[in-house]
Amino acid sequence: MSTIPKEEYLYKCTSACAGCSSSLCLRYVLKAAGPDTVLVVPACCTSVIQGIYPGTAMSVPVYNIAFAAAAACASGLSNALRARGKDTNVIVYAGDGGTVDIGIQALSGAFERGTDFLYICYDNEAYGNTGMQRSGATPLGARTTTTPGGKPTAKKDLDRIVEAHNPPYMATACSAYPLDLYKKVKKALSIPGPKFIHILAPCPPGWRYPTEKTIEMGKLAVKTGTWILYEREYGKLSISGPSKAAMKKPAPLEEYIKGQGRFKNLKPEILDLMRQQVEQNIQRFAREEEGQC
């Protein structure tokens, strides 16, 4: 951890929930990006935890933008800065609701135009800021305020949608592995063009687990193969270290879901489907890394 700078760009005492992993992620994102950075934040938890001006928790400029418009705003901002000869990092920091659902058209457009920016989706798998309604990123079987009996459909595969745009760099990360996240943000910002990082950000009130279990929950997601850490640089896939070990011998899926109230009273047939999805995903990534697809 000694390679991570001591400087802090996200100050203490935000209004985030106890155990909030998305604010932990943002802390390391900003450490990697440094002070010459502009954040574009649509409606999401981050737009609330930053505080009320002039008492903001952010020490870099922040554009608070409409739910659907984050990537469009970043596209114009990046072009304007580059036209002035500035290399300022332009980073969208958006939740899954504003990325997987509401903002996906602006994200697609910015990637198609080749915008020089980094889009980060911190994914707590529901609309956390407005009461934990289901989003396209909510996994199969998860209980939310709008799926009280458990979501009947699978999580939207956002990463394959982004991959179809052929970005020069995309990656996944998890709040439980901050050094991995830090390194991936550094690499992304060193590459010109549109970049994408998808972070799994466990949420205590939304996932219904004790606040002190946030890091443990993130590690279990990786160890069970539910969340696979990787990088895709100019189309070439590389599985990250923690997932390489997990994919060889994944921990039982039950270890991940049993501590989450959102999966309470999960039907056995749904658990079997979830297990199949995890196994198929592991096999797909393993085949691709070996060059078999």
PDB file of C-alpha atoms in Angstrom:
ATOM      1  CA  MET A   1       0.000   0.000   0.000  1.00  0.00           C
ATOM      2  CA  SER A   2       3.070   2.265   0.224  1.00  0.00           C
ATOM      3  CA  THR A   3       2.726   3.110  -3.480  1.00  0.00           C
ATOM      4  CA  ILE A   4      -0.548   4.944  -2.845  1.00  0.00           C
ATOM      5  CA  PRO A   5      -0.101   8.702  -2.184  1.00  0.00           C
ATOM      6  CA  LYS A   6      -0.886  10.092   1.247  1.00  0.00           C
ATOM      7  CA  GLU A   7      -2.696  13.130  -0.177  1.00  0.00           C
ATOM      8  CA  GLU A   8      -6.453  13.092   0.338  1.00  0.00           C
ATOM      9  CA  TYR A   9      -8.882  14.607  -2.147  1.00  0.00           C
ATOM     10  CA  LEU A  10     -12.043  13.269  -0.515  1.00  0.00           C
ATOM     11  CA  TYR A  11     -12.239  14.696   2.976  1.00  0.00           C
ATOM     12  CA  LYS A  12     -13.527  13.031   6.130  1.00  0.00           C
ATOM     13  CA  CYS A  13     -16.996  13.393   7.605  1.00  0.00           C
ATOM     14  CA  THR A  14     -19.046  13.015   4.445  1.00  0.00           C
ATOM     15  CA  SER A  15     -22.731  12.215   4.803  1.00  0.00           C
ATOM     16  CA  ALA A  16     -22.225   8.701   3.408  1.00  0.00           C
ATOM     17  CA  CYS A  17     -23.792   5.760   5.215  1.00  0.00           C
ATOM     18  CA  ALA A  18     -21.606   3.842   7.633  1.00  0.00           C
ATOM     19  CA  GLY A  19     -19.694   1.188   5.735  1.00  0.00           C
ATOM     20  CA  CYS A  20     -20.207   2.942   2.374  1.00  0.00           C
ATOM     21  CA  SER A  21     -17.864   1.323  -0.111  1.00  0.00           C
ATOM     22  CA  SER A  22     -18.523   3.706  -2.994  1.00  0.00           C
ATOM     23  CA  SER A  23     -16.998   6.609  -1.030  1.00  0.00           C
ATOM     24  CA  LEU A  24     -14.044   4.355  -0.189  1.00  0.00           C
ATOM     25  CA  CYS A  25     -13.631   3.701  -3.917  1.00  0.00           C
ATOM     26  CA  LEU A  26     -13.821   7.398  -4.760  1.00  0.00           C
ATOM     27  CA  ARG A  27     -11.072   8.086  -2.241  1.00  0.00           C
ATOM     28  CA  TYR A  28      -8.685   5.814  -4.155  1.00  0.00           C
ATOM     29  CA  VAL A  29      -9.878   6.979  -7.560  1.00  0.00           C
ATOM     30  CA  LEU A  30      -8.950  10.547  -6.627  1.00  0.00           C
ATOM     31  CA  LYS A  31      -5.608   9.474  -5.159  1.00  0.00           C
ATOM     32  CA  ALA A  32      -4.800   7.871  -8.517  1.00  0.00           C
ATOM     33  CA  ALA A  33      -6.058  10.831 -10.542  1.00  0.00           C
ATOM     34  CA  GLY A  34      -4.504  13.640  -8.486  1.00  0.00           C
ATOM     35  CA  PRO A  35      -5.518  17.300  -8.181  1.00  0.00           C
ATOM     36  CA  ASP A  36      -5.721  18.097 -11.906  1.00  0.00           C
ATOM     37  CA  THR A  37      -9.049  16.335 -12.185  1.00  0.00           C
ATOM     38  CA  VAL A  38     -12.675  17.227 -12.823  1.00  0.00           C
ATOM     39  CA  LEU A  39     -15.464  14.923 -11.651  1.00  0.00           C
ATOM     40  CA  VAL A  40     -18.767  14.696 -13.472  1.00  0.00           C
ATOM     41  CA  VAL A  41     -21.392  13.288 -11.104  1.00  0.00           C
ATOM     42  CA  PRO A  42     -25.014  12.626 -12.091  1.00  0.00           C
ATOM     43  CA  ALA A  43     -27.832  12.105  -9.610  1.00  0.00           C
ATOM     44  CA  CYS A  44     -26.612   9.317  -7.316  1.00  0.00           C
ATOM     45  CA  CYS A  45     -25.360   8.772  -3.766  1.00  0.00           C
ATOM     46  CA  THR A  46     -22.159  10.681  -4.578  1.00  0.00           C
ATOM     47  CA  SER A  47     -24.097  13.822  -5.482  1.00  0.00           C
ATOM     48  CA  VAL A  48     -25.430  13.789  -1.918  1.00  0.00           C
ATOM     49  CA  ILE A  49     -22.384  12.762   0.125  1.00  0.00           C
ATOM     50  CA  GLN A  50     -20.250  15.556  -1.357  1.00  0.00           C
ATOM     51  CA  GLY A  51     -22.092  17.991   0.912  1.00  0.00           C
ATOM     52  CA  ILE A  52     -23.525  21.462   0.441  1.00  0.00           C
ATOM     53  CA  TYR A  53     -21.370  24.277  -0.958  1.00  0.00           C
ATOM     54  CA  PRO A  54     -19.147  25.747   0.423  1.00  0.00           C
ATOM     55  CA  GLY A  55     -18.736  22.831   2.835  1.00  0.00           C
ATOM     56  CA  THR A  56     -18.031  20.207   0.168  1.00  0.00           C
ATOM     57  CA  ALA A  57     -16.069  17.038   0.878  1.00  0.00           C
ATOM     58  CA  MET A  58     -14.412  17.247  -2.538  1.00  0.00           C
ATOM     59  CA  SER A  59     -11.159  19.063  -3.177  1.00  0.00           C
ATOM     60  CA  VAL A  60     -11.450  18.845  -6.978  1.00  0.00           C
ATOM     61  CA  PRO A  61     -14.020  20.576  -9.206  1.00  0.00           C
ATOM     62  CA  VAL A  62     -17.318  18.710  -9.541  1.00  0.00           C
ATOM     63  CA  TYR A  63     -19.996  19.040 -12.187  1.00  0.00           C
ATOM     64  CA  ASN A  64     -23.361  17.886 -10.813  1.00  0.00           C
ATOM     65  CA  ILE A  65     -25.324  16.953 -13.878  1.00  0.00           C
ATOM     66  CA  ALA A  66     -28.724  15.508 -14.792  1.00  0.00           C
ATOM     67  CA  PHE A  67     -29.200  11.752 -14.383  1.00  0.00           C
ATOM     68  CA  ALA A  68     -29.007  10.932 -18.103  1.00  0.00           C
ATOM     69  CA  ALA A  69     -26.338  13.409 -19.149  1.00  0.00           C
ATOM     70  CA  ALA A  70     -23.074  12.573 -17.349  1.00  0.00           C
ATOM     71  CA  ALA A  71     -21.163  11.173 -20.324  1.00  0.00           C
ATOM     72  CA  ALA A  72     -22.498  13.902 -22.634  1.00  0.00           C
ATOM     73  CA  CYS A  73     -21.327  16.579 -20.207  1.00  0.00           C
ATOM     74  CA  ALA A  74     -17.929  14.887 -19.884  1.00  0.00           C
ATOM     75  CA  SER A  75     -17.624  14.702 -23.654  1.00  0.00           C
ATOM     76  CA  GLY A  76     -18.077  18.450 -24.067  1.00  0.00           C
ATOM     77  CA  LEU A  77     -15.879  19.210 -21.073  1.00  0.00           C
ATOM     78  CA  SER A  78     -13.062  17.001 -22.334  1.00  0.00           C
ATOM     79  CA  ASN A  79     -13.182  18.501 -25.823  1.00  0.00           C
ATOM     80  CA  ALA A  80     -13.106  22.035 -24.418  1.00  0.00           C
ATOM     81  CA  LEU A  81     -10.142  21.288 -22.157  1.00  0.00           C
ATOM     82  CA  ARG A  82      -8.193  19.561 -24.934  1.00  0.00           C
ATOM     83  CA  ALA A  83      -8.895  22.499 -27.264  1.00  0.00           C
ATOM     84  CA  ARG A  84      -7.218  24.733 -24.668  1.00  0.00           C
ATOM     85  CA  GLY A  85      -4.219  22.414 -24.462  1.00  0.00           C
ATOM     86  CA  LYS A  86      -5.094  21.039 -21.027  1.00  0.00           C
ATOM     87  CA  ASP A  87      -4.615  17.382 -20.021  1.00  0.00           C
ATOM     88  CA  THR A  88      -6.957  17.605 -17.022  1.00  0.00           C
ATOM     89  CA  ASN A  89      -8.433  14.220 -16.119  1.00  0.00           C
ATOM     90  CA  VAL A  90     -12.151  14.140 -16.867  1.00  0.00           C
ATOM     91  CA  ILE A  91     -13.821  11.401 -14.832  1.00  0.00           C
ATOM     92  CA  VAL A  92     -17.476  10.451 -14.695  1.00  0.00           C
ATOM     93  CA  TYR A  93     -18.307   8.861 -11.344  1.00  0.00           C
ATOM     94  CA  ALA A  94     -21.795   7.427 -11.600  1.00  0.00           C
ATOM     95  CA  GLY A  95     -23.916   4.746  -9.978  1.00  0.00           C
ATOM     96  CA  ASP A  96     -25.434   1.766 -11.739  1.00  0.00           C
ATOM     97  CA  GLY A  97     -28.832   3.444 -12.115  1.00  0.00           C
ATOM     98  CA  GLY A  98     -27.272   6.347 -13.992  1.00  0.00           C
ATOM     99  CA  THR A  99     -25.097   4.040 -16.076  1.00  0.00           C
ATOM    100  CA  VAL A 100     -26.767   0.700 -16.725  1.00  0.00           C
ATOM    101  CA  ASP A 101     -30.191   2.290 -17.182  1.00  0.00           C
ATOM    102  CA  ILE A 102     -30.709   6.039 -17.422  1.00  0.00           C
ATOM    103  CA  GLY A 103     -27.331   7.176 -18.749  1.00  0.00           C
ATOM    104  CA  ILE A 104     -26.458   4.336 -21.110  1.00  0.00           C
ATOM    105  CA  GLN A 105     -27.299   6.278 -24.277  1.00  0.00           C
ATOM    106  CA  ALA A 106     -24.925   9.127 -23.363  1.00  0.00           C
ATOM    107  CA  LEU A 107     -22.246   6.597 -22.404  1.00  0.00           C
ATOM    108  CA  SER A 108     -22.588   4.847 -25.761  1.00  0.00           C
ATOM    109  CA  GLY A 109     -22.470   8.144 -27.638  1.00  0.00           C
ATOM    110  CA  ALA A 110     -19.339   9.363 -25.850  1.00  0.00           C
ATOM    111  CA  PHE A 111     -17.565   6.072 -26.528  1.00  0.00           C
ATOM    112  CA  GLU A 112     -18.610   6.099 -30.187  1.00  0.00           C
ATOM    113  CA  ARG A 113     -17.202   9.629 -30.535  1.00  0.00           C
ATOM    114  CA  GLY A 114     -13.888   8.574 -28.984  1.00  0.00           C
ATOM    115  CA  THR A 115     -14.098  11.033 -26.083  1.00  0.00           C
ATOM    116  CA  ASP A 116     -10.910  11.249 -24.035  1.00  0.00           C
ATOM    117  CA  PHE A 117     -12.270  10.527 -20.562  1.00  0.00           C
ATOM    118  CA  LEU A 118     -12.673   7.851 -17.902  1.00  0.00           C
ATOM    119  CA  TYR A 119     -16.151   6.614 -17.065  1.00  0.00           C
ATOM    120  CA  ILE A 120     -16.441   4.853 -13.706  1.00  0.00           C
ATOM    121  CA  CYS A 121     -19.587   3.021 -12.674  1.00  0.00           C
ATOM    122  CA  TYR A 122     -19.696   2.249  -8.965  1.00  0.00           C
ATOM    123  CA  ASP A 123     -22.244  -0.516  -8.819  1.00  0.00           C
ATOM    124  CA  ASN A 124     -24.245  -1.170  -5.642  1.00  0.00           C
ATOM    125  CA  GLU A 125     -26.790  -3.061  -7.735  1.00  0.00           C
ATOM    126  CA  ALA A 126     -29.807  -0.822  -7.072  1.00  0.00           C
ATOM    127  CA  TYR A 127     -30.946   2.812  -6.954  1.00  0.00           C
ATOM    128  CA  GLY A 128     -29.325   3.483  -3.589  1.00  0.00           C
ATOM    129  CA  ASN A 129     -29.979   7.209  -3.323  1.00  0.00           C
ATOM    130  CA  THR A 130     -33.755   6.922  -3.650  1.00  0.00           C
ATOM    131  CA  GLY A 131     -34.540   3.899  -1.503  1.00  0.00           C
ATOM    132  CA  MET A 132     -32.958   0.829  -3.135  1.00  0.00           C
ATOM    133  CA  GLN A 133     -35.300   0.258  -6.052  1.00  0.00           C
ATOM    134  CA  ARG A 134     -34.170  -2.391  -8.519  1.00  0.00           C
ATOM    135  CA  SER A 135     -31.928  -1.322 -11.392  1.00  0.00           C
ATOM    136  CA  GLY A 136     -30.767  -3.169 -14.482  1.00  0.00           C
ATOM    137  CA  ALA A 137     -27.719  -4.091 -12.410  1.00  0.00           C
ATOM    138  CA  THR A 138     -29.721  -5.785  -9.636  1.00  0.00           C
ATOM    139  CA  PRO A 139     -28.881  -9.514  -9.667  1.00  0.00           C
ATOM    140  CA  LEU A 140     -31.285 -12.382  -9.989  1.00  0.00           C
ATOM    141  CA  GLY A 141     -33.148 -13.163  -6.770  1.00  0.00           C
ATOM    142  CA  ALA A 142     -32.261  -9.923  -4.950  1.00  0.00           C
ATOM    143  CA  ARG A 143     -34.982  -8.237  -2.901  1.00  0.00           C
ATOM    144  CA  THR A 144     -35.366  -4.496  -3.378  1.00  0.00           C
ATOM    145  CA  THR A 145     -38.193  -2.097  -2.554  1.00  0.00           C
ATOM    146  CA  THR A 146     -39.647  -2.725  -6.031  1.00  0.00           C
ATOM    147  CA  THR A 147     -38.850  -6.464  -6.137  1.00  0.00           C
ATOM    148  CA  PRO A 148     -39.922  -7.539  -2.637  1.00  0.00           C
ATOM    149  CA  GLY A 149     -40.161 -11.171  -3.733  1.00  0.00           C
ATOM    150  CA  GLY A 150     -36.761 -11.146  -5.428  1.00  0.00           C
ATOM    151  CA  LYS A 151     -35.788  -9.897  -8.892  1.00  0.00           C
ATOM    152  CA  PRO A 152     -36.957 -12.423 -11.508  1.00  0.00           C
ATOM    153  CA  THR A 153     -34.369 -11.506 -14.160  1.00  0.00           C
ATOM    154  CA  ALA A 154     -30.579 -11.548 -14.355  1.00  0.00           C
ATOM    155  CA  LYS A 155     -28.232  -8.580 -14.028  1.00  0.00           C
ATOM    156  CA  LYS A 156     -27.668  -6.693 -17.278  1.00  0.00           C
ATOM    157  CA  ASP A 157     -24.199  -7.429 -18.663  1.00  0.00           C
ATOM    158  CA  LEU A 158     -23.028  -3.850 -18.994  1.00  0.00           C
ATOM    159  CA  ASP A 159     -19.400  -4.829 -19.550  1.00  0.00           C
ATOM    160  CA  ARG A 160     -20.175  -6.717 -22.756  1.00  0.00           C
ATOM    161  CA  ILE A 161     -22.151  -3.710 -23.981  1.00  0.00           C
ATOM    162  CA  VAL A 162     -19.161  -1.448 -23.337  1.00  0.00           C
ATOM    163  CA  GLU A 163     -16.809  -4.021 -24.856  1.00  0.00           C
ATOM    164  CA  ALA A 164     -18.802  -3.836 -28.102  1.00  0.00           C
ATOM    165  CA  HIS A 165     -17.616  -0.210 -28.442  1.00  0.00           C
ATOM    166  CA  ASN A 166     -13.978  -1.399 -28.577  1.00  0.00           C
ATOM    167  CA  PRO A 167     -12.542   1.029 -26.012  1.00  0.00           C
ATOM    168  CA  PRO A 168      -8.752   1.050 -25.621  1.00  0.00           C
ATOM    169  CA  TYR A 169      -9.090   0.172 -21.949  1.00  0.00           C
ATOM    170  CA  MET A 170     -11.762  -1.218 -19.666  1.00  0.00           C
ATOM    171  CA  ALA A 171     -11.578  -3.031 -16.356  1.00  0.00           C
ATOM    172  CA  THR A 172     -13.494  -4.273 -13.367  1.00  0.00           C
ATOM    173  CA  ALA A 173     -12.600  -3.551  -9.748  1.00  0.00           C
ATOM    174  CA  CYS A 174     -14.004  -3.982  -6.259  1.00  0.00           C
ATOM    175  CA  SER A 175     -13.928  -1.793  -3.167  1.00  0.00           C
ATOM    176  CA  ALA A 176     -12.368  -4.659  -1.194  1.00  0.00           C
ATOM    177  CA  TYR A 177      -9.209  -4.466  -3.341  1.00  0.00           C
ATOM    178  CA  PRO A 178      -8.168  -0.782  -3.242  1.00  0.00           C
ATOM    179  CA  LEU A 179      -4.620  -1.272  -4.573  1.00  0.00           C
ATOM    180  CA  ASP A 180      -6.001  -3.106  -7.608  1.00  0.00           C
ATOM    181  CA  LEU A 181      -8.457  -0.255  -8.172  1.00  0.00           C
ATOM    182  CA  TYR A 182      -5.755   2.383  -7.745  1.00  0.00           C
ATOM    183  CA  LYS A 183      -3.476   0.722 -10.323  1.00  0.00           C
ATOM    184  CA  LYS A 184      -6.299   0.338 -12.829  1.00  0.00           C
ATOM    185  CA  VAL A 185      -7.297   4.003 -12.562  1.00  0.00           C
ATOM    186  CA  LYS A 186      -3.657   5.040 -13.037  1.00  0.00           C
ATOM    187  CA  LYS A 187      -3.361   2.872 -16.134  1.00  0.00           C
ATOM    188  CA  ALA A 188      -6.678   4.054 -17.556  1.00  0.00           C
ATOM    189  CA  LEU A 189      -5.696   7.697 -17.216  1.00  0.00           C
ATOM    190  CA  SER A 190      -2.406   7.046 -19.028  1.00  0.00           C
ATOM    191  CA  ILE A 191      -4.239   5.876 -22.159  1.00  0.00           C
ATOM    192  CA  PRO A 192      -5.905   8.364 -24.550  1.00  0.00           C
ATOM    193  CA  GLY A 193      -9.502   7.902 -25.581  1.00  0.00           C
ATOM    194  CA  PRO A 194     -12.583   6.533 -23.797  1.00  0.00           C
ATOM    195  CA  LYS A 195     -11.935   4.260 -20.794  1.00  0.00           C
ATOM    196  CA  PHE A 196     -14.319   2.395 -18.524  1.00  0.00           C
ATOM    197  CA  ILE A 197     -14.009   0.886 -15.039  1.00  0.00           C
ATOM    198  CA  HIS A 198     -16.851  -1.040 -13.433  1.00  0.00           C
ATOM    199  CA  ILE A 199     -16.541  -1.240  -9.645  1.00  0.00           C
ATOM    200  CA  LEU A 200     -18.569  -3.542  -7.428  1.00  0.00           C
ATOM    201  CA  ALA A 201     -19.475  -1.407  -4.417  1.00  0.00           C
ATOM    202  CA  PRO A 202     -21.301  -3.387  -1.687  1.00  0.00           C
ATOM    203  CA  CYS A 203     -23.945  -1.338   0.141  1.00  0.00           C
ATOM    204  CA  PRO A 204     -24.834  -2.169   3.781  1.00  0.00           C
ATOM    205  CA  PRO A 205     -28.385  -0.723   3.878  1.00  0.00           C
ATOM    206  CA  GLY A 206     -29.246  -1.924   0.375  1.00  0.00           C
ATOM    207  CA  TRP A 207     -27.762  -5.391   0.636  1.00  0.00           C
ATOM    208  CA  ARG A 208     -28.819  -5.658   4.289  1.00  0.00           C
ATOM    209  CA  TYR A 209     -25.639  -6.695   6.026  1.00  0.00           C
ATOM    210  CA  PRO A 210     -23.809  -5.197   9.058  1.00  0.00           C
ATOM    211  CA  THR A 211     -21.773  -2.098   8.231  1.00  0.00           C
ATOM    212  CA  GLU A 212     -18.496  -3.615   9.396  1.00  0.00           C
ATOM    213  CA  LYS A 213     -18.817  -6.412   6.801  1.00  0.00           C
ATOM    214  CA  THR A 214     -18.321  -4.261   3.685  1.00  0.00           C
ATOM    215  CA  ILE A 215     -14.778  -5.394   2.850  1.00  0.00           C
ATOM    216  CA  GLU A 216     -15.579  -9.011   3.687  1.00  0.00           C
ATOM    217  CA  MET A 217     -18.608  -8.864   1.376  1.00  0.00           C
ATOM    218  CA  GLY A 218     -16.549  -7.522  -1.511  1.00  0.00           C
ATOM    219  CA  LYS A 219     -13.894 -10.199  -1.062  1.00  0.00           C
ATOM    220  CA  LEU A 220     -16.540 -12.921  -0.993  1.00  0.00           C
ATOM    221  CA  ALA A 221     -17.965 -11.631  -4.278  1.00  0.00           C
ATOM    222  CA  VAL A 222     -14.547 -12.127  -5.864  1.00  0.00           C
ATOM    223  CA  LYS A 223     -13.657 -15.391  -4.117  1.00  0.00           C
ATOM    224  CA  THR A 224     -16.919 -17.037  -5.184  1.00  0.00           C
ATOM    225  CA  GLY A 225     -16.478 -15.891  -8.791  1.00  0.00           C
ATOM    226  CA  THR A 226     -19.616 -13.773  -8.621  1.00  0.00           C
ATOM    227  CA  TRP A 227     -17.484 -10.740  -9.543  1.00  0.00           C
ATOM    228  CA  ILE A 228     -14.441 -11.317 -11.749  1.00  0.00           C
ATOM    229  CA  LEU A 229     -11.605  -8.795 -11.707  1.00  0.00           C
ATOM    230  CA  TYR A 230      -9.943  -8.216 -15.056  1.00  0.00           C
ATOM    231  CA  GLU A 231      -8.491  -5.706 -17.508  1.00  0.00           C
ATOM    232  CA  ARG A 232      -9.149  -5.501 -21.218  1.00  0.00           C
ATOM    233  CA  GLU A 233      -6.464  -3.435 -22.929  1.00  0.00           C
ATOM    234  CA  TYR A 234      -6.929  -2.887 -26.682  1.00  0.00           C
ATOM    235  CA  GLY A 235      -9.170  -5.939 -26.673  1.00  0.00           C
ATOM    236  CA  LYS A 236      -6.792  -8.297 -24.862  1.00  0.00           C
ATOM    237  CA  LEU A 237      -8.173  -9.794 -21.664  1.00  0.00           C
ATOM    238  CA  SER A 238      -6.072 -10.240 -18.518  1.00  0.00           C
ATOM    239  CA  ILE A 239      -7.602 -11.736 -15.384  1.00  0.00           C
ATOM    240  CA  SER A 240      -6.435  -9.926 -12.237  1.00  0.00           C
ATOM    241  CA  GLY A 241      -4.582 -11.798  -9.485  1.00  0.00           C
ATOM    242  CA  PRO A 242      -7.367 -12.219  -6.903  1.00  0.00           C
ATOM    243  CA  SER A 243      -9.715 -13.648  -9.535  1.00  0.00           C
ATOM    244  CA  LYS A 244      -7.077 -15.938 -11.054  1.00  0.00           C
ATOM    245  CA  ALA A 245      -6.872 -17.745  -7.734  1.00  0.00           C
ATOM    246  CA  ALA A 246     -10.631 -17.726  -7.201  1.00  0.00           C
ATOM    247  CA  MET A 247     -11.467 -19.080 -10.652  1.00  0.00           C
ATOM    248  CA  LYS A 248      -9.336 -22.189 -10.078  1.00  0.00           C
ATOM    249  CA  LYS A 249     -11.290 -23.117  -6.952  1.00  0.00           C
ATOM    250  CA  PRO A 250     -14.216 -20.766  -6.233  1.00  0.00           C
ATOM    251  CA  ALA A 251     -15.615 -20.553  -2.724  1.00  0.00           C
ATOM    252  CA  PRO A 252     -19.216 -21.810  -2.388  1.00  0.00           C
ATOM    253  CA  LEU A 253     -21.727 -19.232  -3.602  1.00  0.00           C
ATOM    254  CA  GLU A 254     -23.683 -19.672  -0.373  1.00  0.00           C
ATOM    255  CA  GLU A 255     -20.838 -18.014   1.553  1.00  0.00           C
ATOM    256  CA  TYR A 256     -21.484 -14.813  -0.383  1.00  0.00           C
ATOM    257  CA  ILE A 257     -25.269 -14.699  -0.305  1.00  0.00           C
ATOM    258  CA  LYS A 258     -25.997 -16.008   3.199  1.00  0.00           C
ATOM    259  CA  GLY A 259     -24.882 -12.778   4.874  1.00  0.00           C
ATOM    260  CA  GLN A 260     -27.097 -10.547   2.718  1.00  0.00           C
ATOM    261  CA  GLY A 261     -30.668  -9.886   3.772  1.00  0.00           C
ATOM    262  CA  ARG A 262     -31.606  -9.093   0.179  1.00  0.00           C
ATOM    263  CA  PHE A 263     -31.297 -12.825  -0.576  1.00  0.00           C
ATOM    264  CA  LYS A 264     -33.347 -13.937   2.415  1.00  0.00           C
ATOM    265  CA  ASN A 265     -35.603 -16.945   1.737  1.00  0.00           C
ATOM    266  CA  LEU A 266     -34.047 -17.452  -1.682  1.00  0.00           C
ATOM    267  CA  LYS A 267     -35.775 -20.273  -3.539  1.00  0.00           C
ATOM    268  CA  PRO A 268     -33.549 -23.321  -4.219  1.00  0.00           C
ATOM    269  CA  GLU A 269     -34.215 -23.149  -7.969  1.00  0.00           C
ATOM    270  CA  ILE A 270     -33.093 -19.497  -8.046  1.00  0.00           C
ATOM    271  CA  LEU A 271     -29.920 -20.401  -6.157  1.00  0.00           C
ATOM    272  CA  ASP A 272     -29.247 -23.122  -8.734  1.00  0.00           C
ATOM    273  CA  LEU A 273     -29.686 -20.605 -11.562  1.00  0.00           C
ATOM    274  CA  MET A 274     -27.325 -18.168  -9.826  1.00  0.00           C
ATOM    275  CA  ARG A 275     -24.753 -20.924  -9.418  1.00  0.00           C
ATOM    276  CA  GLN A 276     -25.028 -21.815 -13.106  1.00  0.00           C
ATOM    277  CA  GLN A 277     -24.548 -18.177 -14.106  1.00  0.00           C
ATOM    278  CA  VAL A 278     -21.379 -17.924 -12.007  1.00  0.00           C
ATOM    279  CA  GLU A 279     -19.961 -21.158 -13.445  1.00  0.00           C
ATOM    280  CA  GLN A 280     -20.733 -20.137 -17.030  1.00  0.00           C
ATOM    281  CA  ASN A 281     -19.131 -16.733 -16.507  1.00  0.00           C
ATOM    282  CA  ILE A 282     -15.975 -18.267 -15.055  1.00  0.00           C
ATOM    283  CA  GLN A 283     -15.715 -20.687 -17.962  1.00  0.00           C
ATOM    284  CA  ARG A 284     -16.246 -17.913 -20.528  1.00  0.00           C
ATOM    285  CA  PHE A 285     -13.493 -15.743 -19.079  1.00  0.00           C
ATOM    286  CA  ALA A 286     -11.120 -18.696 -18.716  1.00  0.00           C
ATOM    287  CA  ARG A 287     -11.623 -19.687 -22.364  1.00  0.00           C
ATOM    288  CA  GLU A 288     -11.098 -16.133 -23.589  1.00  0.00           C
ATOM    289  CA  GLU A 289      -7.898 -15.605 -21.636  1.00  0.00           C
ATOM    290  CA  GLU A 290      -6.580 -18.860 -23.092  1.00  0.00           C
ATOM    291  CA  GLY A 291      -7.430 -17.604 -26.583  1.00  0.00           C
ATOM    292  CA  GLN A 292     -10.195 -20.110 -27.224  1.00  0.00           C
ATOM    293  CA  CYS A 293     -12.842 -17.562 -28.136  1.00  0.00           C
TER     294      CYS A 293
END
